[in-house]
Coordinates of C-alpha atoms in Angstrom, one line a residue:
Chain B
X7 CA 8.3 -0.3 10.2
X8 CA 11.9 -1.5 10.3
X9 CA 12.9 -2.1 6.8
X10 CA 16.5 -3.1 6.3
X11 CA 18.6 -4.0 3.2
X12 CA 18.3 -7.8 4.0
X13 CA 14.4 -7.5 3.9
X14 CA 14.8 -5.4 0.7
X15 CA 16.8 -8.0 -0.9
X16 CA 14.5 -10.8 0.1
X17 CA 11.4 -8.9 -1.2
X18 CA 13.2 -8.2 -4.4
X19 CA 14.0 -11.8 -4.8
X20 CA 10.3 -12.7 -4.2
X21 CA 9.4 -10.3 -7.0
X22 CA 12.2 -11.6 -9.1
X23 CA 13.7 -8.3 -9.5
X24 CA 17.6 -8.1 -9.1
X25 CA 18.9 -5.3 -7.2
X26 CA 22.5 -4.4 -7.0
X27 CA 24.2 -3.5 -3.6
X28 CA 23.8 0.3 -4.3
X29 CA 20.1 -0.2 -5.5
X30 CA 19.4 -2.1 -2.3
X31 CA 20.7 0.5 0.0
X32 CA 19.0 3.3 -1.9
X33 CA 15.7 1.5 -2.1
X34 CA 15.8 0.7 1.5
X35 CA 16.2 4.3 2.5
X36 CA 13.6 5.5 0.1
X37 CA 11.1 2.8 0.9
X38 CA 11.6 3.4 4.6
X39 CA 10.6 6.9 4.3
X40 CA 7.6 5.9 2.2
X41 CA 6.5 3.2 4.8
X42 CA 6.9 5.6 7.7
X43 CA 4.6 8.1 5.8
X44 CA 2.1 5.2 5.5
X45 CA 2.1 4.3 9.2
X46 CA -0.3 7.3 9.7
X47 CA -3.1 4.8 8.7
X48 CA -2.5 2.8 11.9
X49 CA -4.1 5.5 13.8
X50 CA -7.5 5.2 12.0
X51 CA -10.4 3.3 13.6
X52 CA -11.4 0.9 10.8
X53 CA -13.2 -1.6 13.1
X54 CA -16.7 -1.8 11.4
X55 CA -15.5 -0.7 7.9
X56 CA -15.6 -3.2 5.1
X57 CA -12.6 -3.0 2.7
X58 CA -13.4 -1.2 -0.6
X59 CA -12.0 -3.2 -3.4
X60 CA -14.1 -2.0 -6.2
X61 CA -15.5 1.6 -6.2
X62 CA -19.0 0.7 -7.0
X63 CA -21.4 -2.2 -6.3
X64 CA -21.7 -3.9 -9.6
X65 CA -22.8 -7.5 -10.3
X66 CA -21.3 -9.7 -12.7
X67 CA -23.5 -9.9 -15.9
X68 CA -23.6 -12.9 -18.2
X69 CA -24.1 -13.5 -21.9
X70 CA -26.0 -16.2 -23.6
X71 CA -24.2 -19.5 -23.4
X72 CA -23.6 -19.9 -27.2
X73 CA -20.5 -20.5 -29.1
X74 CA -19.1 -17.3 -30.6
X75 CA -15.8 -16.4 -32.1
X76 CA -13.5 -15.8 -29.3
X77 CA -11.3 -12.7 -29.2
X78 CA -8.5 -13.4 -31.6
X79 CA -6.5 -11.0 -33.7
X80 CA -7.8 -10.4 -37.2
X81 CA -4.7 -12.1 -38.8
X82 CA -3.6 -15.6 -37.9
X83 CA -1.3 -15.0 -35.0
X84 CA 1.6 -17.2 -34.4
X85 CA 4.1 -17.0 -31.6
X86 CA 7.5 -15.8 -33.0
X87 CA 10.2 -18.4 -33.1
X88 CA 12.7 -18.1 -30.2
X89 CA 15.1 -20.8 -30.4
X90 CA 16.6 -19.7 -33.7
X91 CA 14.4 -22.0 -35.8
Chain V
X165 CA -7.0 24.7 -36.2
X166 CA -7.4 23.3 -32.6
X167 CA -10.8 21.8 -32.5
X168 CA -12.6 19.0 -34.2
X169 CA -15.4 21.5 -35.3
X170 CA -12.8 23.7 -36.9
X171 CA -11.2 20.8 -38.7
X172 CA -14.5 19.5 -39.9
X173 CA -15.4 23.0 -41.2
X174 CA -12.2 23.2 -43.0
X175 CA -12.8 19.7 -44.7
X176 CA -16.4 20.8 -45.8
X177 CA -15.2 24.1 -47.2
X178 CA -12.4 22.2 -48.9
X179 CA -9.7 24.3 -47.3
X180 CA -7.8 21.2 -46.4
X181 CA -8.4 17.5 -46.8
X182 CA -8.0 14.9 -44.3
X183 CA -4.9 13.4 -46.0
X184 CA -3.4 17.0 -46.1
X185 CA -4.1 17.7 -42.6
X186 CA -2.5 14.3 -41.5
X187 CA 0.6 15.0 -43.6
X188 CA 1.0 18.3 -42.0
X189 CA 1.0 16.9 -38.6
X190 CA 3.6 14.4 -39.5
X191 CA 5.7 17.1 -41.1
X192 CA 5.6 19.2 -37.9
X193 CA 6.3 16.1 -35.8
X194 CA 9.4 15.1 -37.9
X195 CA 10.7 18.6 -38.4
X196 CA 10.8 19.2 -34.6
X197 CA 13.7 17.3 -33.8
X198 CA 13.6 18.0 -30.2
X199 CA 10.4 16.1 -30.1
X200 CA 10.9 13.0 -32.1
X201 CA 13.5 11.0 -34.0
X202 CA 16.7 9.0 -33.6
X203 CA 19.0 10.7 -31.1
X204 CA 16.1 12.6 -29.6
X205 CA 16.6 12.9 -25.7
X206 CA 12.9 14.0 -25.0
X207 CA 10.6 12.4 -27.6
X208 CA 7.0 13.3 -27.4
X209 CA 5.9 10.4 -29.7
X210 CA 7.6 7.0 -29.2
X211 CA 6.2 5.4 -32.4
X212 CA 4.6 6.9 -35.4
X213 CA 2.2 5.1 -37.7
X214 CA 2.5 7.0 -40.9
X215 CA 1.6 4.4 -43.4
X216 CA -1.3 3.3 -41.2
X217 CA -2.5 6.8 -40.6
X218 CA -2.3 7.9 -44.2
X219 CA -4.5 4.9 -45.2
X220 CA -7.0 6.0 -42.5
X221 CA -6.9 9.6 -43.8
X222 CA -7.5 8.4 -47.3
X223 CA -10.4 6.2 -46.2
X224 CA -11.8 9.4 -44.3
X225 CA -11.3 11.5 -47.5
X226 CA -13.4 8.9 -49.5
X227 CA -16.2 9.1 -47.0
X228 CA -16.1 12.9 -47.0
X229 CA -16.3 13.0 -50.9
X230 CA -19.4 10.7 -51.0
X231 CA -21.3 11.4 -47.8
X232 CA -19.7 14.5 -46.1
X233 CA -19.3 13.9 -42.3
X234 CA -21.8 11.2 -41.5
X235 CA -23.4 11.0 -38.0
X236 CA -21.7 7.8 -37.1
X237 CA -18.3 9.2 -37.9
X238 CA -18.1 12.1 -35.6
X239 CA -14.3 12.0 -35.6
X240 CA -13.8 11.6 -39.3
X241 CA -10.3 12.5 -40.4
X242 CA -9.3 13.8 -36.9
X243 CA -5.6 13.2 -36.1
X244 CA -5.1 11.8 -32.6
X245 CA -2.3 10.5 -30.5
X246 CA -2.7 7.6 -28.2
X247 CA -0.7 7.1 -24.8
X248 CA 1.6 4.3 -25.3
X249 CA -0.1 2.0 -22.7
X250 CA -2.9 1.5 -24.9
X251 CA -2.5 -1.4 -27.4
X252 CA -2.9 -1.1 -31.2
X253 CA -2.6 -4.2 -33.3
X254 CA 0.6 -4.2 -35.3
X255 CA 1.8 -1.0 -33.7
X256 CA 4.7 -1.1 -31.2
X257 CA 3.5 -0.5 -27.7
X258 CA 6.1 -0.1 -25.0
X259 CA 4.5 1.7 -21.9
X260 CA 7.7 3.7 -22.1
X261 CA 9.6 0.7 -20.8
X262 CA 12.6 -1.2 -22.0
X263 CA 10.9 -4.5 -21.0
X264 CA 8.4 -3.9 -23.9
X265 CA 10.9 -2.3 -26.3
X266 CA 9.8 -4.5 -29.2
X267 CA 6.3 -5.6 -28.2
X268 CA 3.8 -5.7 -31.1
X269 CA 0.3 -6.4 -29.8
X270 CA -1.9 -8.7 -31.6
X271 CA -5.1 -6.8 -30.8
X272 CA -6.4 -3.2 -30.4
X273 CA -7.8 -1.6 -27.3
X274 CA -11.5 -1.1 -27.4
X275 CA -11.3 2.7 -26.7
X276 CA -8.9 3.1 -29.7
X277 CA -11.0 0.8 -31.9
X278 CA -14.0 2.9 -31.2
X279 CA -12.0 6.1 -32.1
X280 CA -10.9 4.4 -35.4
X281 CA -14.6 3.4 -36.1
X282 CA -15.7 6.9 -35.6
X283 CA -13.1 8.0 -38.3
X284 CA -10.2 9.2 -36.3
X285 CA -6.6 9.0 -37.7
X286 CA -4.1 7.5 -35.2
X287 CA -0.8 9.4 -35.7
X288 CA 1.3 7.4 -33.0
X289 CA 2.0 6.4 -29.5
X290 CA 2.8 9.0 -27.0
X291 CA 5.4 9.1 -24.4
X292 CA 4.6 8.6 -20.6
X293 CA 5.9 7.6 -17.3
X294 CA 7.0 3.9 -17.4
X295 CA 3.8 1.8 -16.9
X296 CA 2.0 5.0 -16.0
X297 CA 4.0 5.2 -12.7
X298 CA 5.1 8.8 -12.1
X299 CA 3.8 12.4 -11.9
X300 CA 6.3 14.1 -14.0
X301 CA 7.0 12.0 -17.2
X302 CA 10.6 11.7 -16.0
X303 CA 10.3 7.9 -15.5
X304 CA 10.3 7.1 -19.3
X305 CA 12.9 4.7 -20.3
X306 CA 13.0 6.7 -23.6
X307 CA 13.8 10.1 -22.1
X308 CA 11.8 12.5 -20.0
X309 CA 9.2 14.6 -21.8
X310 CA 9.9 18.3 -21.5
X311 CA 7.3 21.0 -21.5
X312 CA 8.6 23.0 -24.7
X313 CA 9.2 26.7 -24.4
X314 CA 10.0 26.1 -20.7
X315 CA 12.7 23.6 -21.5
X316 CA 13.5 22.8 -17.8
X317 CA 9.9 22.1 -16.7
X318 CA 8.2 19.0 -16.4
X319 CA 4.8 18.5 -18.3
X320 CA 3.4 16.4 -15.4
X321 CA 2.7 12.8 -15.7
X322 CA 2.1 10.0 -16.5
X323 CA 0.2 11.2 -19.6
X324 CA 3.0 13.9 -20.2
X325 CA 3.5 13.1 -23.9
X326 CA -0.4 13.3 -24.4
X327 CA -0.6 16.7 -22.7
X328 CA 2.4 18.1 -24.6
X329 CA 1.2 16.8 -28.0
X330 CA -2.2 18.5 -27.5
X331 CA -0.8 21.7 -26.3
X332 CA 1.7 22.0 -29.0
X333 CA -0.6 20.9 -31.8
X334 CA 1.2 17.7 -32.5
X335 CA -2.2 16.1 -32.7
X336 CA -5.6 17.5 -32.4
X337 CA -6.5 15.5 -29.4
X338 CA -5.2 12.5 -27.4
X339 CA -6.1 9.6 -25.2
X340 CA -4.4 9.3 -21.8
X341 CA -5.0 7.1 -18.7
X342 CA -5.6 8.3 -15.1
X343 CA -4.9 6.2 -12.1
X344 CA -3.9 8.9 -9.5
X345 CA -4.1 12.0 -11.6
X346 CA -2.2 10.9 -14.7
X347 CA -4.5 12.8 -17.0
X348 CA -5.4 15.8 -14.9
X349 CA -2.0 16.9 -13.6
X350 CA -0.4 17.0 -17.1
X351 CA -3.6 18.8 -18.4
X352 CA -3.1 21.3 -15.6
X353 CA 0.6 21.9 -16.1
X354 CA 0.3 22.2 -19.7
X355 CA -2.9 24.2 -20.0
X356 CA -5.2 21.8 -21.8
X357 CA -8.4 19.9 -20.9
X358 CA -8.2 16.4 -19.4
X359 CA -11.0 14.4 -18.1
X360 CA -11.1 11.2 -16.1
X361 CA -14.5 9.6 -16.4
X362 CA -16.5 7.8 -13.8
X363 CA -14.7 4.5 -13.0
X364 CA -16.0 1.9 -15.4
X365 CA -17.3 4.3 -18.0
X366 CA -14.6 3.5 -20.6
X367 CA -13.6 0.0 -21.3
X368 CA -10.1 -0.9 -20.0
X369 CA -9.7 -3.7 -22.5
X370 CA -6.4 -3.0 -24.2
X371 CA -5.1 -0.7 -21.5
X372 CA -2.0 -2.2 -19.9
X373 CA -2.9 -2.4 -16.3
X374 CA -1.1 -0.7 -13.6
X375 CA -3.8 -0.6 -10.7
X376 CA -6.9 -2.2 -11.9
X377 CA -9.3 -0.8 -9.3
X378 CA -8.1 2.8 -10.0
X379 CA -7.2 3.0 -13.9
X380 CA -9.4 4.7 -16.2
X381 CA -8.9 5.9 -19.8
X382 CA -9.8 9.5 -20.7
X383 CA -9.7 12.2 -23.4
X384 CA -7.3 15.2 -23.5
X385 CA -8.1 18.0 -25.9
X386 CA -7.7 21.8 -26.3
X387 CA -11.4 22.4 -25.5
X388 CA -14.2 20.9 -23.3
X389 CA -16.4 20.2 -26.2
X390 CA -13.8 18.2 -28.0
X391 CA -13.2 16.3 -24.7
X392 CA -17.0 15.6 -24.5
X393 CA -17.0 14.4 -28.1
X394 CA -14.2 11.9 -27.6
X395 CA -15.6 10.7 -24.5
X396 CA -19.0 9.9 -26.2
X397 CA -17.1 8.0 -28.8
X398 CA -15.1 5.7 -26.4
X399 CA -17.5 5.3 -23.4
X400 CA -20.1 2.6 -22.9
X401 CA -20.6 -1.2 -22.3
X402 CA -17.9 -3.6 -23.8
X403 CA -18.3 -7.3 -23.7
X404 CA -14.6 -7.5 -23.2
X405 CA -14.4 -5.5 -19.9
X406 CA -16.7 -7.0 -17.2
X407 CA -16.5 -3.8 -15.1
X408 CA -17.8 -1.6 -17.7
X409 CA -20.9 0.6 -16.9
X410 CA -23.6 1.6 -19.3
X411 CA -22.2 5.2 -19.4
X412 CA -23.8 7.7 -21.6
X413 CA -22.6 11.3 -21.2
X414 CA -24.6 14.1 -22.9
X415 CA -24.0 17.8 -23.7
X416 CA -25.5 19.6 -20.7
X417 CA -26.3 23.1 -20.4
X418 CA -25.8 24.0 -16.7
X419 CA -28.1 26.5 -15.0
X420 CA -25.8 28.3 -12.6
X421 CA -28.5 29.3 -10.3
X422 CA -29.5 25.7 -9.8
X423 CA -25.9 24.7 -9.0
X424 CA -24.4 24.2 -5.5
X425 CA -20.6 24.0 -5.5
X426 CA -18.7 22.4 -2.7
X427 CA -15.3 23.7 -1.7
X428 CA -13.4 21.0 0.3
X429 CA -11.8 22.8 3.2
X430 CA -9.0 20.3 3.7
X431 CA -7.8 21.1 0.2
X432 CA -7.1 24.7 0.9
X433 CA -4.3 24.5 3.6
X434 CA -0.6 25.5 3.5
X435 CA 1.3 24.1 0.6
X436 CA -0.6 25.6 -2.2
X437 CA 1.4 28.4 -3.8
X438 CA 0.0 31.8 -3.7
X439 CA -0.6 32.0 -7.4
X440 CA -2.6 28.7 -7.6
X441 CA -4.6 29.8 -4.6
X442 CA -5.5 33.1 -6.3
X443 CA -6.4 31.6 -9.5
X444 CA -8.6 28.9 -7.9
X445 CA -10.2 31.6 -5.8
X446 CA -10.9 33.8 -8.7
X447 CA -12.7 30.8 -10.5
X448 CA -14.7 30.1 -7.5
X449 CA -15.5 33.8 -7.4
X450 CA -16.7 33.8 -11.0
X451 CA -19.2 31.0 -10.2
X452 CA -20.5 32.9 -7.5
X453 CA -21.1 35.9 -9.7
X454 CA -23.0 33.7 -12.0
X455 CA -25.5 32.7 -9.4
X456 CA -24.1 29.3 -8.1
X457 CA -24.2 28.6 -4.4
X458 CA -20.9 28.2 -2.9
X459 CA -20.6 25.9 0.1
X460 CA -17.7 24.7 2.3
X461 CA -17.6 21.0 2.8
X462 CA -15.3 18.8 4.7
X463 CA -13.6 15.6 3.6
X464 CA -12.0 14.6 6.9
X465 CA -9.9 11.7 5.6
X466 CA -8.2 13.7 3.0
X467 CA -4.8 13.6 4.7
X468 CA -4.8 9.8 4.5
X469 CA -5.5 9.6 0.8
X470 CA -1.9 9.5 -0.5
X471 CA -0.9 6.6 1.8
X472 CA -4.0 4.7 0.9
X473 CA -3.6 5.3 -2.8
X474 CA 0.1 4.3 -2.8
X475 CA -0.4 1.2 -0.9
X476 CA -3.3 0.0 -3.0
X477 CA -1.5 1.1 -6.3
X478 CA 1.7 -0.6 -5.4
X479 CA -0.1 -3.8 -4.4
X480 CA -2.2 -4.0 -7.5
X481 CA 0.9 -3.1 -9.6
X482 CA 3.0 -5.7 -8.1
X483 CA 0.4 -8.2 -9.2
X484 CA -0.3 -6.8 -12.6
X485 CA 3.3 -6.5 -13.6
X486 CA 4.2 -10.1 -12.6
X487 CA 3.3 -10.9 -16.3
X488 CA 6.4 -9.2 -17.5
X489 CA 8.7 -12.1 -17.1
X490 CA 10.2 -12.9 -20.5
X491 CA 7.8 -15.7 -21.0
X492 CA 4.3 -14.1 -21.3
X493 CA 5.6 -10.7 -22.0
X494 CA 8.8 -8.9 -22.1
X495 CA 11.9 -9.1 -24.4
X496 CA 14.7 -11.5 -24.2
X497 CA 17.6 -9.5 -22.8
X498 CA 20.5 -9.3 -25.3
X499 CA 23.2 -10.6 -22.9
X500 CA 21.2 -13.8 -22.3
X501 CA 23.0 -16.6 -23.9
X502 CA 21.2 -20.0 -24.4
X503 CA 24.2 -22.0 -24.0
X504 CA 24.8 -20.9 -20.4
X505 CA 23.3 -22.8 -17.6
X506 CA 20.4 -21.1 -16.2
X507 CA 17.3 -21.7 -14.3
X508 CA 13.9 -20.0 -14.7
X509 CA 14.4 -17.7 -11.7
X510 CA 17.6 -16.4 -13.2
X511 CA 15.8 -15.7 -16.4
X512 CA 13.0 -14.0 -15.0
X513 CA 15.5 -11.7 -13.0
X514 CA 17.5 -11.0 -16.2
X515 CA 14.3 -9.8 -18.1
X516 CA 12.8 -8.0 -15.1
X517 CA 16.0 -6.0 -14.6
X518 CA 14.9 -4.0 -17.4
X519 CA 12.2 -2.1 -15.3
X520 CA 13.1 1.4 -14.2
X521 CA 13.9 2.3 -10.7
X522 CA 10.4 3.6 -9.9
X523 CA 8.7 0.5 -11.3
X524 CA 11.1 -1.7 -9.3
X525 CA 10.5 0.3 -6.0
X526 CA 6.7 0.1 -6.4
X527 CA 6.8 -3.7 -7.2
X528 CA 9.0 -4.4 -4.2
X529 CA 6.8 -2.3 -1.9
X530 CA 3.8 -3.8 -3.3
X531 CA 5.1 -7.3 -2.7
X532 CA 6.0 -6.2 0.9
X533 CA 2.4 -4.9 1.7
X534 CA 0.8 -8.0 0.3
X535 CA 3.0 -10.4 2.1
X536 CA 1.8 -12.5 5.0
X537 CA 2.3 -10.8 8.2
X538 CA 2.0 -7.2 6.7
X539 CA -1.2 -7.7 4.5
X540 CA -3.5 -6.7 7.3
X541 CA -1.5 -3.8 8.5
X542 CA -1.1 -2.3 5.0
X543 CA -3.3 -3.5 2.1
X544 CA -6.4 -4.5 4.0
X545 CA -6.2 -1.5 6.2
X546 CA -5.7 0.8 3.3
X547 CA -8.8 -0.7 1.7
X548 CA -10.9 0.0 4.6
X549 CA -9.7 3.6 4.9
X550 CA -10.4 3.8 1.2
X551 CA -14.1 3.3 1.9
X552 CA -14.0 6.1 4.5
X553 CA -12.6 8.3 1.8
X554 CA -15.3 7.4 -0.6
X555 CA -17.9 7.8 2.1
X556 CA -16.6 11.5 2.8
X557 CA -17.3 12.4 -0.9
X558 CA -20.6 10.7 -1.0
X559 CA -21.7 12.5 2.2
X560 CA -20.5 15.9 0.8
X561 CA -22.4 15.2 -2.3
X562 CA -25.6 15.0 -0.2
X563 CA -25.3 18.8 0.1
X564 CA -23.6 19.9 -3.2
X565 CA -23.6 19.1 -6.8
X566 CA -19.9 19.3 -7.6
X567 CA -16.6 20.1 -6.0
X568 CA -14.1 22.6 -7.1
X569 CA -10.3 22.4 -6.2
X570 CA -6.9 23.0 -7.4
X571 CA -5.4 20.1 -9.4
X572 CA -2.0 20.6 -8.1
X573 CA -0.3 22.7 -5.3
X574 CA 1.9 24.5 -7.8
X575 CA 2.6 25.2 -11.5
X576 CA 4.9 22.8 -13.3
X577 CA 8.1 22.1 -11.3
X578 CA 11.5 21.9 -12.7
X579 CA 13.1 18.7 -14.2
X580 CA 15.1 16.8 -11.6
X581 CA 13.4 18.8 -8.7
X582 CA 11.6 15.9 -7.2
X583 CA 12.8 12.7 -8.9
X584 CA 15.4 12.0 -6.3
X585 CA 12.9 12.0 -3.5
X586 CA 10.0 9.7 -4.4
X587 CA 7.9 10.7 -1.3
X588 CA 8.0 14.4 -2.4
X589 CA 6.8 13.3 -5.8
X590 CA 3.9 11.3 -4.3
X591 CA 2.8 14.4 -2.1
X592 CA 2.2 16.4 -5.3
X593 CA -0.8 14.1 -6.1
X594 CA -2.8 15.2 -3.0
X595 CA -5.8 16.7 -4.8
X596 CA -6.1 14.2 -7.7
X597 CA -5.6 11.0 -5.8
X598 CA -8.7 10.9 -3.6
X599 CA -10.9 11.0 -6.8
X600 CA -9.5 7.8 -8.1
X601 CA -10.0 6.0 -4.7
X602 CA -13.6 7.0 -4.9
X603 CA -14.1 6.2 -8.5
X604 CA -15.5 9.7 -9.4
X605 CA -15.4 11.7 -12.6
X606 CA -13.1 14.7 -12.5
X607 CA -11.8 17.2 -15.0
X608 CA -9.1 19.8 -15.2
X609 CA -9.7 22.9 -17.2
X610 CA -7.3 25.7 -17.5
X611 CA -8.2 28.7 -15.2
X612 CA -5.2 31.0 -15.3
X613 CA -1.4 31.4 -15.4
X614 CA 1.2 31.6 -12.7
X615 CA 4.6 33.3 -12.9
X616 CA 6.6 32.4 -16.2
X617 CA 3.2 32.1 -17.9
X618 CA 2.8 28.5 -16.6
X619 CA -0.8 27.2 -16.7
X620 CA -2.9 26.5 -13.7
X621 CA -5.8 24.1 -13.9
X622 CA -9.1 24.0 -12.0
X623 CA -10.3 20.6 -10.9
X624 CA -14.2 19.9 -11.1
X625 CA -15.2 16.7 -9.3
X626 CA -18.6 15.1 -9.8
X627 CA -20.8 12.5 -8.4
X628 CA -20.4 8.9 -9.6
X629 CA -22.0 8.8 -13.2
X630 CA -22.6 12.5 -13.2
X631 CA -20.0 13.1 -16.0
X632 CA -22.4 15.2 -18.1
X633 CA -22.7 17.7 -15.3
X634 CA -19.0 17.9 -14.7
X635 CA -18.5 18.7 -18.4
X636 CA -21.4 21.1 -18.4
X637 CA -19.9 23.1 -15.6
X638 CA -16.4 23.0 -17.3
X639 CA -17.9 24.2 -20.5
X640 CA -19.7 27.1 -18.9
X641 CA -16.5 28.1 -17.2
X642 CA -14.3 27.7 -20.4
X643 CA -16.7 30.1 -22.3
X644 CA -15.5 33.0 -20.0
X645 CA -11.8 32.5 -20.5
X646 CA -10.2 34.0 -23.6
X647 CA -7.8 31.1 -23.4

């Protein structure tokens, strides 16, 4: 996988994470090593294998449809003022 | 006094009261300036809750006077530390990150709530790798945790603070979290017991998410018995976590003659230090002398586990950490001026610049692996290979009851040794990672020492839901060691 600093900067922008020039260069090198290591997965035959997202087969369970106190903190919670008011 | 039983005995015999015990712990923590306080470069605790803890200790004392130690308060008066990625209402929670430097949660994690309802006294929040990303506790924004007495060694991560606190009696027991080995590795390096339960045993409500399909909260203590008692308190269904299983672990006496132990052949290749290999082989030998059957098994996809784990963990992390944007969570950076023209994207970037390097790297890589054009080759493929890895284990468990392996290839390495090379750091997790991928229960119990008297841990891996047996095997083993 060819990871270059341009792609690193673009990905960082997608993730809204600023990177300096030095960081972009350093990360590109480190990430290229990591991705190269991960390329070993390409050799595995996964044709009939379903992806495993959750370790075990569980089903959603439901509670009774009745109004209950929702999860709120014990004290009255108010977002702190931000704009200096 | 290193166990719950010992503490309770001392309470009953009036040798010490819960308040006195709590005060003693705080005094030790405060007096050891290398471990806590302003200007401390390597804090073990990031936040102490003295007033709150003393109130809890006083409540414990009242119950003790009137009722003794009731059955529904098995942790009465026991001082515990909590890893700083578990939220407690009103107590600063940072996940060892600058981005949550002043975050005060409005609610308490279920696991912590259950500890408190059982009578535990919460001393404070323990240092860790930032957002649980790391294997050495060097990634904390508040300074790396060091393994005391061997000042230049790492304690392991990401629950490094928890392991050091238990080992050096800065709390009687602690809660950690384990996504790729983060309880078991520091437990092994520091010589304490650490247990990662079956995935879904303990509610994750209140655990700041890193990789949701891998994260699990677990106990760390000085003995297996204490680990079990804490697990029994925190496990079980929770309305607030839809993935929670009806887990109920019991104290099992294991008959060695009925036990078949598997030794995964792929785990015993080059790269393990001689001293670790010797200690683990001696442990396996001990089980054989007790009558257990020892059987080699194969887990053929072991060499792919690290790649699978890091792809999945980085992808899930990139999604989970999107919430730290200065609007939902995250502090307003001090250099941000309201009268300057900004747009939202610049604001997000200013806040998210507070992430440490490892966190940034993982989010960027996760973004890459989930992006269109690469999703199939990386994330989707990793999930499929994950199923193969789980199938390896399930197949092995058709022939054996538990697996034994090292926890790490070596004893604790030196600070700074691996931090410059992320891939080297990742490769250290080779024995712990497959367990999280498969969702299995696994425990690290001390089994010997290497050079410099550095501890070595033995890993016991069990079948899904078979936590009782894993703990039972560990308990039987622990009884032989004059630790």
